[in-house]
Amino acid sequence: MEKRELLYTGKAKSVFATPDSDYLIIEFRDDTSAFNGQKLEQLARKGKVNNIFNTYIMQRLEQAGIATHQVKQLSDTESLVRRLQMIPVECVVRNYAAGSLVKRLGVEEGLPLHPPTFELFLKSDALGDPMINEAHALAFGWATHEQLVRMQALSMQVNDVLANMFDAAGMMLVDFKLEFGLFHGEILLGDEFSPDGCRLWDKATRKKLDKDRFRQGLGGVVEAYEEVGHRLGIKFD
Ligand code: ADP
Ligand code: UDP
């Protein structure tokens, strides 16, 4: 499918129109950001690694019966996706305490969470993605009750599939963020699933294998993403 005009430049991806208004091309760039865009760097190969990684995960989710926006990978850094009307609410599932939960509640990093928690954040760079609840989403018209119920159920299904998949490959899926959108009335999983938007630790050593390596200046960021992929059997070349 032909790449037409640039519609949106995000912090890590660029979104292009195609001749068919139902489809978009997403380009994964090497740009990497943290702390609401305050820390910015280019990490060689990250765009390619995340595009290939995301394609693999979306396929695994489709195989498990979870509908996603992914149509197909077009090149090293580009994928064809269904054009969604994005719901501006980020869904975060946590299996272990880390990140903002540790700061907010003063609990120890790594504390197992039974059952896994489900949180909503408003997608707003200007406001620093504040945490919200269902009443806010309803009162401000960001999502309907039915959409929120569906997004939570889908997020938990994604967690079941991926937590088991990473566990079998020797990793803990600590937490992750998902974005959903509407395609002809149906809620589909959109955006991406990659180590940029989740936390993954080695089960034996608890070594961080995700974007916390970038946030915390630990180095070896893309190498860690590739290690995760290799453990899942993904080839990046
Ligand atoms: P950000 O906007 O947070 O800086 P990105 O750099 O990842 O993020 O940009 C990708 C943008 O594309 C995001 O705003 C995301 O919500 C949006 N998006 C992801 N998938 C789709 C889709 N299938 N249809 C429309 N928009 C999408
Ligand atoms: N996350 C994300 N984008 C965001 C906010 C969070 O991908 O804008 C991911 C993050 O990588 C982690 C999970 O969501 O895997 C939970 O993030 P948290 O609330 O702990 O925030 P953080 O401290 O990472 O900013």
mmCIF file of C-alpha atoms in Angstrom, residues 44 131 135 142 170 172 191 197 213 219:
data_model
loop_
_atom_site.group_PDB
_atom_site.id
_atom_site.type_symbol
_atom_site.label_atom_id
_atom_site.label_comp_id
_atom_site.label_asym_id
_atom_site.label_seq_id
_atom_site.Cartn_x
_atom_site.Cartn_y
_atom_site.Cartn_z
ATOM 1 C CA ALA A 44 20.308 2.927 16.599
ATOM 2 C CA MET A 131 -4.122 8.823 36.354
ATOM 3 C CA ALA A 135 -16.059 8.431 36.403
ATOM 4 C CA TRP A 142 -13.334 9.970 26.775
ATOM 5 C CA GLY A 170 12.365 -16.986 31.398
ATOM 6 C CA MET A 172 8.520 -11.711 34.196
ATOM 7 C CA ASP A 191 -0.513 1.406 18.986
ATOM 8 C CA GLY A 197 5.769 0.238 26.759
ATOM 9 C CA ARG A 213 17.361 0.657 31.003
ATOM 10 C CA GLY A 219 22.871 1.228 28.870
#
